XYZ file of C-alpha atoms in Angstrom:
640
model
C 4.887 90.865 -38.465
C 6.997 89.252 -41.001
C 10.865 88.035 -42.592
C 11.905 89.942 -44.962
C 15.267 89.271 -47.102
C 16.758 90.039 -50.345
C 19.587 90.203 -52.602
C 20.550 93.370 -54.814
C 23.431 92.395 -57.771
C 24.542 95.742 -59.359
C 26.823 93.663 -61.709
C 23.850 92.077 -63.189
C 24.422 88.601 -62.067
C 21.078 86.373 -61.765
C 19.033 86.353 -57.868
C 18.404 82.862 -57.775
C 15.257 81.681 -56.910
C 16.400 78.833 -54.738
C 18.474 80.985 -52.835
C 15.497 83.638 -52.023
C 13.218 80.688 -50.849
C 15.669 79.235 -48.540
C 16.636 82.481 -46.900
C 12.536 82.812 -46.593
C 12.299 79.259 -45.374
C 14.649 79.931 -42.356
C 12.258 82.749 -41.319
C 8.621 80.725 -41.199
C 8.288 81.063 -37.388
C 8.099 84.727 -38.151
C 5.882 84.476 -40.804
C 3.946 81.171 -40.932
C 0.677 82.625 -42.836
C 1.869 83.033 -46.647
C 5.579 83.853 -48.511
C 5.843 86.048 -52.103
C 8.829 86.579 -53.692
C 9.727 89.176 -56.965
C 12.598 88.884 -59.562
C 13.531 91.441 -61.879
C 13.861 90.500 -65.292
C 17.725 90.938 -64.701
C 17.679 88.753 -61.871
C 16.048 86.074 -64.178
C 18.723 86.163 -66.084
C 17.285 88.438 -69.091
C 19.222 91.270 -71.262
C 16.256 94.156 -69.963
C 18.916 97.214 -70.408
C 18.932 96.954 -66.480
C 22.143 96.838 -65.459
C 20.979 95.838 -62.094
C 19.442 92.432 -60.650
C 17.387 92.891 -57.958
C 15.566 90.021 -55.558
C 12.894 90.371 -52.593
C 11.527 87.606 -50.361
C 8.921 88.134 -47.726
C 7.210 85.700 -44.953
C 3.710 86.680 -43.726
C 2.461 86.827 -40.097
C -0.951 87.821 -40.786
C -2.188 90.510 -38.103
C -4.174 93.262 -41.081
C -5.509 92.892 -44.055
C -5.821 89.214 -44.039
C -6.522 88.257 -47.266
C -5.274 91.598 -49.250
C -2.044 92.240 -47.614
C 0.572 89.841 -49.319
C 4.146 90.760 -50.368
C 5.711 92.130 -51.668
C 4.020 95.093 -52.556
C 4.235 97.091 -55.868
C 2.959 101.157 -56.909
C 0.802 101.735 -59.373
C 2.840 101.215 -62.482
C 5.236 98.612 -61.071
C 8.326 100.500 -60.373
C 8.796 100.173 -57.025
C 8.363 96.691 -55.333
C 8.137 96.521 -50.834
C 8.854 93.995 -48.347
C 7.645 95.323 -45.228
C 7.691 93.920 -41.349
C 6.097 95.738 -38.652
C 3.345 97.717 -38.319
C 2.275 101.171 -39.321
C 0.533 102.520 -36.584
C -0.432 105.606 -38.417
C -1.624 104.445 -41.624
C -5.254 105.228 -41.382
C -4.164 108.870 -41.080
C -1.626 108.885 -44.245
C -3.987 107.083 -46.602
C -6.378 110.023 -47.468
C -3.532 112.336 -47.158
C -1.994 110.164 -49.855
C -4.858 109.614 -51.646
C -5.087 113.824 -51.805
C -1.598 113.768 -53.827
C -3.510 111.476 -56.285
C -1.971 108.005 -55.410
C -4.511 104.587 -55.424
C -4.187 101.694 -53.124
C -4.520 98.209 -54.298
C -4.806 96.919 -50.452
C -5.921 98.300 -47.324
C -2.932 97.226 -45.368
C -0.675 99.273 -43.646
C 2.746 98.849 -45.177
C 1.199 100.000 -48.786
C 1.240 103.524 -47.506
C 5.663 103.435 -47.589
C 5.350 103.020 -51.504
C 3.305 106.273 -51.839
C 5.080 108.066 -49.022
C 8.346 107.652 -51.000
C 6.377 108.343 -54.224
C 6.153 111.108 -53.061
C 8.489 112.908 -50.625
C 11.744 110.454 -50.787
C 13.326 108.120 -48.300
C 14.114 111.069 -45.714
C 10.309 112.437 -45.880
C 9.018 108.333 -45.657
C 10.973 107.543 -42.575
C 9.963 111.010 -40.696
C 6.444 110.578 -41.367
C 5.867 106.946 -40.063
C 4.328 106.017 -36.771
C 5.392 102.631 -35.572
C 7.855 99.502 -35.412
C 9.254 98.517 -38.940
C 11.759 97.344 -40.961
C 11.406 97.498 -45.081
C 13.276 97.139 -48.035
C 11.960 98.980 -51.096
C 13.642 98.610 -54.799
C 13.147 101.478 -56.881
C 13.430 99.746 -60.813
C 13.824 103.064 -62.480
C 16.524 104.936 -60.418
C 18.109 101.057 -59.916
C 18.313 102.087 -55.692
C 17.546 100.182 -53.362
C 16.276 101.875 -49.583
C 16.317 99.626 -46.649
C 15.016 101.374 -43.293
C 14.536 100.593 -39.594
C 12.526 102.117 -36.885
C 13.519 104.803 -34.769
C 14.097 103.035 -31.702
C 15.349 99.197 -33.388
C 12.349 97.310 -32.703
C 12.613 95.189 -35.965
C 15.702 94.196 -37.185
C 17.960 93.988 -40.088
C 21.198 92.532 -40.824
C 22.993 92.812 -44.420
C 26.193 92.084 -46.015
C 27.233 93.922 -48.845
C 30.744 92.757 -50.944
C 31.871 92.927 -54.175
C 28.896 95.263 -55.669
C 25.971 92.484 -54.101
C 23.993 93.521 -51.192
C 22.088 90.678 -49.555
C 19.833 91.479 -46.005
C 17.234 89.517 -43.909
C 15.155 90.087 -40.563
C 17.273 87.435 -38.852
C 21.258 86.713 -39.086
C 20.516 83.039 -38.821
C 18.484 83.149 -42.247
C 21.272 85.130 -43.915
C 23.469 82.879 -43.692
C 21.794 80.663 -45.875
C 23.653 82.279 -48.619
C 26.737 80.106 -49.110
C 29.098 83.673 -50.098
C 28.678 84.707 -46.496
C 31.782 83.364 -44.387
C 32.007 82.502 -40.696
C 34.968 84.500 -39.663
C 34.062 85.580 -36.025
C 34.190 89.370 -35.724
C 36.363 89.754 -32.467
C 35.623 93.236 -32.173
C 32.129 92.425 -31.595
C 32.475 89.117 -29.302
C 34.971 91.311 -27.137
C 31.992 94.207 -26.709
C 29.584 90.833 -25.770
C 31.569 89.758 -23.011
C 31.139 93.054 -21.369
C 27.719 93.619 -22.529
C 26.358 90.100 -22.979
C 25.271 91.231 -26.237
C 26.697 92.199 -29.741
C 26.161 96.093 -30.344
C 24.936 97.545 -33.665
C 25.783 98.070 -36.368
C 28.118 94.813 -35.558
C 27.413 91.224 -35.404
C 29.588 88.114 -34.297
C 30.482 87.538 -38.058
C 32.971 89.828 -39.858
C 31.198 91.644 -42.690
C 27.430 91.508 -41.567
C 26.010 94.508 -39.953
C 22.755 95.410 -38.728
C 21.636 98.173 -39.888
C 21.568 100.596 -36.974
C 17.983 101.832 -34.968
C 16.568 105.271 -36.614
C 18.770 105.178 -40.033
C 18.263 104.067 -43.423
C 20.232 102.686 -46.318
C 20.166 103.814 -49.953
C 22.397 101.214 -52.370
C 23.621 102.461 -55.277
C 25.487 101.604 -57.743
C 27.255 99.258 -55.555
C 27.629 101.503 -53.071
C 25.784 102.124 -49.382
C 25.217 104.949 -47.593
C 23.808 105.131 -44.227
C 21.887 108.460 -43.442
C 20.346 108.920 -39.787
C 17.186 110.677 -39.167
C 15.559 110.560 -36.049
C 17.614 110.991 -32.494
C 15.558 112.083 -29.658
C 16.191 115.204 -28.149
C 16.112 115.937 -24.801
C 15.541 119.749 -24.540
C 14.792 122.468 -24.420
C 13.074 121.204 -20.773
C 8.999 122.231 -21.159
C 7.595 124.166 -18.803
C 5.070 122.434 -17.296
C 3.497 121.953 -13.810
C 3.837 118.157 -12.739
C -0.701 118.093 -13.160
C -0.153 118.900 -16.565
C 2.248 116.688 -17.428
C 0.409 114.142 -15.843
C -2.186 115.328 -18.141
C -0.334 114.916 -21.121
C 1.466 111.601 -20.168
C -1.929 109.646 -19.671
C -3.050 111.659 -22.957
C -0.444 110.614 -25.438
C -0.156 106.684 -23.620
C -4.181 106.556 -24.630
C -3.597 107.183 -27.551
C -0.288 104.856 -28.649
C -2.154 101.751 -26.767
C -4.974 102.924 -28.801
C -3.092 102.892 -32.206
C -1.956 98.983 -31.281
C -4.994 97.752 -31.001
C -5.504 97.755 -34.304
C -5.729 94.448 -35.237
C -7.285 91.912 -37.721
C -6.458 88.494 -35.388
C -6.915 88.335 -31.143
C -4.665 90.623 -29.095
C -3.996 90.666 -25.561
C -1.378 91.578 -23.493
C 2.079 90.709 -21.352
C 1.030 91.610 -17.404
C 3.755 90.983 -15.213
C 2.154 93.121 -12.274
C 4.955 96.234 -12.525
C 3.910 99.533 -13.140
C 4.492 99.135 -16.930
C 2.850 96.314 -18.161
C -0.429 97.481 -15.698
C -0.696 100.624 -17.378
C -0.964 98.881 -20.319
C -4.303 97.140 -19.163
C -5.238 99.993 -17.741
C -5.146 102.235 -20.763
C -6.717 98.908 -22.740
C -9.338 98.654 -20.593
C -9.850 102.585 -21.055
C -9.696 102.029 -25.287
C -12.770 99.821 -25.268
C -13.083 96.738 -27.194
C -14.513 94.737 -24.467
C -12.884 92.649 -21.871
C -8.500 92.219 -22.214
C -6.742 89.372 -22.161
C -4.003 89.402 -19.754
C -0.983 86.712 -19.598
C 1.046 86.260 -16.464
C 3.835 83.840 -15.894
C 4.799 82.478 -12.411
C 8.104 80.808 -11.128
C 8.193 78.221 -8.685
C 10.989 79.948 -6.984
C 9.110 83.154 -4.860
C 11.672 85.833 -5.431
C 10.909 85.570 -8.878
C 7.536 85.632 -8.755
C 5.089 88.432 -9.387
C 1.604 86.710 -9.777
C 0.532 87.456 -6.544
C 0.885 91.448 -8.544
C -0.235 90.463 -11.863
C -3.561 88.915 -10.397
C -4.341 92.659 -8.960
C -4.519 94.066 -11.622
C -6.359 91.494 -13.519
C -8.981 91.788 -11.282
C -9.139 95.050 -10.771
C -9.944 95.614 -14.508
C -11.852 92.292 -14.466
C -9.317 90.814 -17.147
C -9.697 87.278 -18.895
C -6.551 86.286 -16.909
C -4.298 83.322 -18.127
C -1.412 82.257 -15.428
C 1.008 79.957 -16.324
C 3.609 78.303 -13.718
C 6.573 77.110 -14.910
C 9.952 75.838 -13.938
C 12.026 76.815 -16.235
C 14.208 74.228 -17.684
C 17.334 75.802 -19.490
C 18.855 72.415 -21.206
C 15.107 72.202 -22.750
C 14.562 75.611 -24.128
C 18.459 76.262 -25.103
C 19.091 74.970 -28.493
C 15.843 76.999 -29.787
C 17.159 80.077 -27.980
C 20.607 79.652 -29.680
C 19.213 78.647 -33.015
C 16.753 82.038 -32.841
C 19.305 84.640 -31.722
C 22.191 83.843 -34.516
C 24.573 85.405 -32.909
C 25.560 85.114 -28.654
C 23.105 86.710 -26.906
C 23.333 86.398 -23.285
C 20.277 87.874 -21.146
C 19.055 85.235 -19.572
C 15.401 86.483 -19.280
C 14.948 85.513 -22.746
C 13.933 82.070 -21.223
C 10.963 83.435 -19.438
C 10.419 85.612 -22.190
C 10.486 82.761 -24.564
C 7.967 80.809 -22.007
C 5.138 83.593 -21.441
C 5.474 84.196 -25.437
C 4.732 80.715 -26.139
C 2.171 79.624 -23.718
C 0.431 83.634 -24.895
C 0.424 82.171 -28.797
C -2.055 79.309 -27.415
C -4.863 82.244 -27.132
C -3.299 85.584 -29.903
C -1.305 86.696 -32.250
C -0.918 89.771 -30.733
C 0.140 91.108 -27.368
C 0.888 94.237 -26.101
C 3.581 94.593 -23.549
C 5.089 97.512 -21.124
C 8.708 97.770 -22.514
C 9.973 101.381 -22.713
C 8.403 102.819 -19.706
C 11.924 102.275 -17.583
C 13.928 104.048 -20.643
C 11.549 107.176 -20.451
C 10.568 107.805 -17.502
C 13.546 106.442 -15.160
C 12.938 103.031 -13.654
C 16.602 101.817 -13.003
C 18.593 102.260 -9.932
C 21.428 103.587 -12.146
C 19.559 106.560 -13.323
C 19.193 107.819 -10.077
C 22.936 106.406 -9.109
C 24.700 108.442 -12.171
C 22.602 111.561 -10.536
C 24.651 110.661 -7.157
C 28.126 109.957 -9.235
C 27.975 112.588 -11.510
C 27.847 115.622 -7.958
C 30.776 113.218 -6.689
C 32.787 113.279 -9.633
C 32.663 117.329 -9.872
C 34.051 117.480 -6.604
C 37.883 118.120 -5.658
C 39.985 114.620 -6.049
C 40.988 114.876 -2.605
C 36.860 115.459 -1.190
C 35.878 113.172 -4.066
C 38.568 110.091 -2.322
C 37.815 110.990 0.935
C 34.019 109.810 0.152
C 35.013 106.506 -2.027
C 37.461 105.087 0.174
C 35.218 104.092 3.361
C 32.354 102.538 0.597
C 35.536 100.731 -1.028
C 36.163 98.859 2.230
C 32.376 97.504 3.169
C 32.816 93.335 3.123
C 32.294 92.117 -0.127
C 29.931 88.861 -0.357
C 28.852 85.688 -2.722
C 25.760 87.347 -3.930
C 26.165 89.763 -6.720
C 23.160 91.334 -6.023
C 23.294 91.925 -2.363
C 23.864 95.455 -0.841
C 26.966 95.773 -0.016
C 28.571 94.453 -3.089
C 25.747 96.617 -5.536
C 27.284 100.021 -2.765
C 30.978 98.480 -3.900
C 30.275 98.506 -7.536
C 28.690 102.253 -7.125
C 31.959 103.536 -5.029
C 34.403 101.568 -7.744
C 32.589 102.886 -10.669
C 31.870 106.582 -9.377
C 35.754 107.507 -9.295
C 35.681 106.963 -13.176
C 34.464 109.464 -16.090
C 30.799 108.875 -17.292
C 31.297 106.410 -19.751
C 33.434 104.474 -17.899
C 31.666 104.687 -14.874
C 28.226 103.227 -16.776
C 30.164 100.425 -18.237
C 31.149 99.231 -14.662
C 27.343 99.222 -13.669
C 25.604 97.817 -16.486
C 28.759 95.630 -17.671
C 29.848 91.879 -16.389
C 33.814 91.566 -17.702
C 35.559 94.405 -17.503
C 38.718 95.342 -19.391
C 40.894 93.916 -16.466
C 39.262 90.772 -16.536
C 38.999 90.350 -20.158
C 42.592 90.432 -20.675
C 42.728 87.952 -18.341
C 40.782 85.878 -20.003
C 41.710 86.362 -23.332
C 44.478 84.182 -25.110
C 47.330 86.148 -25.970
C 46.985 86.048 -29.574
C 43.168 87.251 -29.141
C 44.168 90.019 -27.123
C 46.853 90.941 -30.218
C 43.952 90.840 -32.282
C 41.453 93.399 -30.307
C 44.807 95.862 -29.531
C 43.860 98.687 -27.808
C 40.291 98.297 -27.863
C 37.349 99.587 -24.750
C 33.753 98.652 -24.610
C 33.475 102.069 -22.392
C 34.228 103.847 -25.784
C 30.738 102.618 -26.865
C 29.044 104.999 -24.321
C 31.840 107.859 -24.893
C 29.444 109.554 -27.587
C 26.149 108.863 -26.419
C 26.948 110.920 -22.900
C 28.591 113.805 -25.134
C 26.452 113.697 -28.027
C 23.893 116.295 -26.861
C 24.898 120.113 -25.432
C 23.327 120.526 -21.637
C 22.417 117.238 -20.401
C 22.276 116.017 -17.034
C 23.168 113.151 -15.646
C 19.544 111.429 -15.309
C 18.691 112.505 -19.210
C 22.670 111.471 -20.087
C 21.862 107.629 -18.776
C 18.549 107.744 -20.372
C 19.827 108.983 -23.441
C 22.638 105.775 -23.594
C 19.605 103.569 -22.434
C 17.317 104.327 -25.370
C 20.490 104.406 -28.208
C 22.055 101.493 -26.636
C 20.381 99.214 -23.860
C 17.217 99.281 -25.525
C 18.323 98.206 -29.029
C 20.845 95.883 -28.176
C 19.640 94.134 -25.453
C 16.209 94.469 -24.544
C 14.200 94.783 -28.125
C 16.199 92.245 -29.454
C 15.118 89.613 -26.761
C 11.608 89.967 -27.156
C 11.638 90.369 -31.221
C 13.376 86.949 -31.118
C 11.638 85.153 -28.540
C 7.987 86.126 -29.887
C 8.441 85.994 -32.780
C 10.190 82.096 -32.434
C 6.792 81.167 -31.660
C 5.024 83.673 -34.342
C 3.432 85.968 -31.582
C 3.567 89.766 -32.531
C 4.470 92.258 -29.445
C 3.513 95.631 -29.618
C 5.171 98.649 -26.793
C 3.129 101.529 -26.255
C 5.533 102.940 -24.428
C 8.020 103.197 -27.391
C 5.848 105.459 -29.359
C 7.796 108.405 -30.223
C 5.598 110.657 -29.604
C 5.637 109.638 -26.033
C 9.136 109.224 -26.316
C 9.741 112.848 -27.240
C 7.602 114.142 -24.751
C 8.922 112.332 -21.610
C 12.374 112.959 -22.925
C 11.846 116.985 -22.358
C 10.580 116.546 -19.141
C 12.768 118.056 -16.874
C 14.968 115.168 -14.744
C 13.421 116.094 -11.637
C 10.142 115.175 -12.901
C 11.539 111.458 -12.962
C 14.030 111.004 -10.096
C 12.714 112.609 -7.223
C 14.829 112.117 -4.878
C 15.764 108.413 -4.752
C 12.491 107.608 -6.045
C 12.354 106.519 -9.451
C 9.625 107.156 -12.107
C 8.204 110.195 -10.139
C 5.853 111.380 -12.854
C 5.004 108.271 -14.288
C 3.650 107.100 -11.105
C 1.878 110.128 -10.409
C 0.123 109.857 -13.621
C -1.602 106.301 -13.268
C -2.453 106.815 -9.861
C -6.138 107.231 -10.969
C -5.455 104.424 -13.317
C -3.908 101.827 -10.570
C -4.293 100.408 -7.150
C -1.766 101.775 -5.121
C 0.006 98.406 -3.999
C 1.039 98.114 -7.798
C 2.304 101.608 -7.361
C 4.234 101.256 -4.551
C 6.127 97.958 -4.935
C 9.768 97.636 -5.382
C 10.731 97.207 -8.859
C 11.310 93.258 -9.623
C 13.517 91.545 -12.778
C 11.830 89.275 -15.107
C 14.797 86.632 -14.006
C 15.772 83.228 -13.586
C 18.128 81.420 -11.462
C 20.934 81.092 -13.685
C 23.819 80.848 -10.965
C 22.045 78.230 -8.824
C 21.405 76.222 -11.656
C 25.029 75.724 -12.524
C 25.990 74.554 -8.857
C 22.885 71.948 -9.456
C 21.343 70.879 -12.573
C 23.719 72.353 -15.362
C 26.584 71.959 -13.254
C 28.160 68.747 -15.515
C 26.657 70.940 -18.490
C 28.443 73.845 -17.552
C 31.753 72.229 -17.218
C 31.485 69.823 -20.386
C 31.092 73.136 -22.592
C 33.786 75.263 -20.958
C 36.065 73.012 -19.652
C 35.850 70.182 -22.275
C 38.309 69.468 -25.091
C 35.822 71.528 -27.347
C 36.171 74.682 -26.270
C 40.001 74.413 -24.989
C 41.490 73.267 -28.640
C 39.401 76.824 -30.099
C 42.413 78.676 -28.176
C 40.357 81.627 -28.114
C 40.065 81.377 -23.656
C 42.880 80.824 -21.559
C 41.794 77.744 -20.216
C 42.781 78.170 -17.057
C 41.337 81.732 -16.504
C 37.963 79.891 -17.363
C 38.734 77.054 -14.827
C 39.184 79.766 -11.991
C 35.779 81.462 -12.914
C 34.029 77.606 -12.831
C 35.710 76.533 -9.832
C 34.856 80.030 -7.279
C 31.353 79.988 -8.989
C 30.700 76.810 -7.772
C 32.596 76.592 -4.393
C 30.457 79.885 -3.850
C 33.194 82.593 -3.336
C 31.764 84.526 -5.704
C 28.480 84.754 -7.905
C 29.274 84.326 -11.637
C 26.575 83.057 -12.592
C 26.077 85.821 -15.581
C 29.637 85.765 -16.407
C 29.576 81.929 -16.936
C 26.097 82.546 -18.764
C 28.016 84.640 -21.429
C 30.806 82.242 -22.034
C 28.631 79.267 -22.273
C 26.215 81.311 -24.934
C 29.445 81.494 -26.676
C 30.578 78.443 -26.496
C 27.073 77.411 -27.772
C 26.801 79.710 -30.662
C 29.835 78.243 -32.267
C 28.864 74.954 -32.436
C 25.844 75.497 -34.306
C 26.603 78.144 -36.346
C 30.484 77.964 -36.743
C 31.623 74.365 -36.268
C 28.410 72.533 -37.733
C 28.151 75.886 -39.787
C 24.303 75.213 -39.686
């Protein structure tokens, strides 16, 4: 795990030095072990005949390799210099196939075998053939290119900005902007898409002209010029034709063998156990690897309905696990200027604070832990799966059937919690009268398009025109011939939910604290398979990861199979009516945020005032503005 940055002139002009060490600087907590930097003799400032200067900087969090793996990297001869951050799951397996094709290694870590790979077959034939989480930048001297790359799924990330013939990237948008030609200008587009989404979606970012470069696609920059080129987007047919025993078979087959591959390690690894179905098969198939006894790290709440210990300690001792519990209260006005300062850019999901707790508290004991992420965005494990399943037969009815069986769920009593029945019932009925993409904004969205105008200043809604945050999902549900509705949500899931929201949380939160996290479940392999599963396999009726469950059932007690699915959440919305109530109103309602003009002001005051008189439960909606309001003081106003 690492930062990686550079800058790539193709007008010649000199990388300085200073400039590459304080983009590196702003990365340390991701790579506190080492830093290594390269110049070409261009970027020096020398007449070479290349007509191109070229810069890399790299931070090292030391996990293989400890003493042979520093950056960058460079082949044989010296063309071709690396910055690499991730891991290579895979690289034991390419090394002798490398080594056939008559290339030497100089290390034995894992992000060496990229150099040969695109020694050998090009950028398309490097991508295709790696097995894990990465994000690189590699600068070919000779053909003066320079090929940037992400993993398929986006769990390492990349930002660049590329103007007037200079491309400049980093792992983190907060580092980037150590370089003084990057402005501030707020890209509206993208803060209108975070309102509904509480995020910022790829390839944008809050700041006009920096883009991240999007999951499964690389970047070749040439002669001042980028080009983007996808290759990898998972398919989900044709359907196999399996019995549910073998693909039970297979499931717990291929998940051996990706928590297998991350255990590779050169430092202490352990793992995330939150006592759901996910994160247990993860000690369970750990347990199964070997290796002697696993380290398991729970976190606990005060609060009981966020609490899962009682869950988490079954498993740890049904696997006899060296079990670490910590109990925390979380305290938002402690932990919030690190989460702002992390993120870069307004990020919203408020389980980043108990993901930012567990990931600190696990760094006391490794530098690696393995966690359950993916299994929900394979294998089905949210309500709306089985909900667009429900919509979709509804919405292929006649209008006139299709209102008759709305109307009556349109008139249950609303309430003040947000996520009590009969409002989550409302939501469905509102939502299942609209087209797909529509219909999956409502359910995974907070502000919708009514409510944004409202809040919106005129001259901001001017400046956004005629744009929908539904038209993010429009392609994503048409993009493949044949799919259902289950395989059409999972499908927006994996391209958007998981890259956007999820896998950005926990990049940033462990690796603020220099803690690697590792998801067997996002193997592609895995990946591929589940995804041709057919539907039924995974909704079963309203039951939700049908197969999955069926597979660990040898692996797991049944109480952890069995339990209702539980969100790794905090109390956001009672905290404002108590603790970060003055808080709250200081940063929305204060002369601050007013004289920005960007809010109507007293669209915001409505939201405060029924939040906190309890009409209504905004606490996430309130959340999102306040992450806003936060974000521009530190990196806009105090342009930090």
């Amino acid at each position: 795990m690492c930062g990686i940055a550079g800058v790539i002139d193709s007008r010649g002009r000199p990388v300085e030095q200073t400039l590459l060490k304080a983009i590196a600087d702003r990365m340390v907590h991701r790579g506190p072990d080492d830093d290594g930097y390269y110049r070409n003799g261009r970027a020096e400032g020398q007449d070479t005949g290349s007509p191109v200067s070229a810069g890399l900087a790299f931070r090292r969090l030391s996990i293989i390799d400890l003493s042979g793996g520093h950056q960058p990297l460079a082949n044989e001869d010296g063309s071709l210099h690396l910055v690499f951050n991730g891991e290579i799951y895979n690289f034991q397996e390419l090394r002798p196939q490398l080594e056939a094709l008559g290339h030497s290694f100089a290390t034995v870590s894992d992000g060496e075998a990229i150099l040969h790979l695109y020694e050998s077959y090009g950028p398309q034939g490097t991508v295709e053939r790696l097995r894990g989480m990465f994000a690189f930048a590699l600068w070919d001297e000779r053909k003066g290119v320079a090929f940037l790359a992400r993993d398929r799924v986006g769990k390492k990330p990349l930002v660049f900005h590329e103007q007037d013939g200079r491309l400049c990237f980093a792992s983190e948008l907060a580092a980037l902007l150590e370089d003084s030609r990057i402005g501030r200008e707020i890209d509206w587009n993208a803060i209108y898409h975070y309102l509904t989404f509480m995020c910022v979606p790829a390839p944008l970012t809050a700041l006009h002209g920096v883009r991240k470069l999007p999951p499964a696609h690389y970047l070749l920059y040439r002669d001042g010029e980028a080009t983007l080129h996808r290759y990898w987007d998972l398919q989900y047919g044709p359907k196999l034709k399996v019995s549910r025993a073998e693909a039970c078979e297979q499931i717990r087959e291929l998940f051996l063998e990706a928590v297998r591959l991350r255990l590779i390690s050169d430092v202490p690894l352990g793992a995330f156990l939150s006592g759901g179905i996910d994160s247990s098969a993860v000690v369970a198939a750990m347990s199964r690897a070997g290796g002697g006894t696993v380290r398991t790290f729970s976190i606990g709440f005060e609060e009981k309905k966020f609490n899962e210990l009682p869950f988490a300690r079954i498993v740890a001792h049904y696997y006899g696990t060296e079990h670490h519990v910590f109990t925390v209260r979380p305290n938002a006005l402690e932990v919030l200027p690190a989460l702002v300062e992390h993120y870069g850019e307004p990020y919203a999901d408020s389980s980043a604070i108990p993901t930012y707790y567990l990931s600190k508290m696990t760094r006391d004991y490794v530098t690696v832990a393995l966690n359950g992420d993916g299994g929900d965005e394979s294998f089905s494990g949210y309500q709306r799966h089985w909900a667009n399943r429900v919509a979709g037969r509804i919405w292929s009815l006649p209008p006139s059937l299709r209102a008759g069986l709305i109307r009556p769920l349109l008139a249950l009593p609303g309430g003040r919690n947000y996520h009590s029945l009969f409002n989550r019932v409302r939501r469905f009925a509102t939502a299942t009268g609209l087209p797909p993409a529509e219909r999956y904004t409502r359910w995974v969205g907070f502000f919708d398009e009514a409510d944004k105008h409202d809040l919106l200043s005129p001259a901001l809604r001017a400046t956004v025109g005629e744009l929908n945050s539904a038209h993010q999902f429009e392609a994503l549900f048409s993009g493949q011939e044949g799919l259902d509705d289950v395989d059409a949500a999972l499908r927006t899931d994996v391209n958007f939910y998981l890259p956007n929201d999820l896998l950005v949380k926990v990049d940033i939160a462990t690796m603020a604290v220099s803690l690697e996290g590792r998801s067997p479940f996002l193997d592609h392999r895995l990946m591929e398979y589940a995804a041709r599963l057919p539907s039924d396999y995974k909704v079963r009726g309203r039951g939700l990861k049908s197969i999955l469950k069926e597979a660990m059932a040898p692996w797991l007690p049944d109480r952890i199979l069995t339990k209702p699915k539980w969100g790794f959440a905090v109390p956001i919305g009672a905290w404002f009516r108590g603790e970060m109530r003055d808080f709250l109103r200081d940063h929305l309602l204060g002369p601050t945020a007013a004289k920005r003009g960007f809010f109507d002001p007293a669209a915001v005051e409505r939201l405060v005032a029924a939040h906190l008189r309890e009409e209504r439960d905004l606490g996430h909606h309130l959340w999102i503005l306040l992450m806003f309001e936060l974000w521009q003081r530190a990196f806009v106003d105090g342009r930090r």
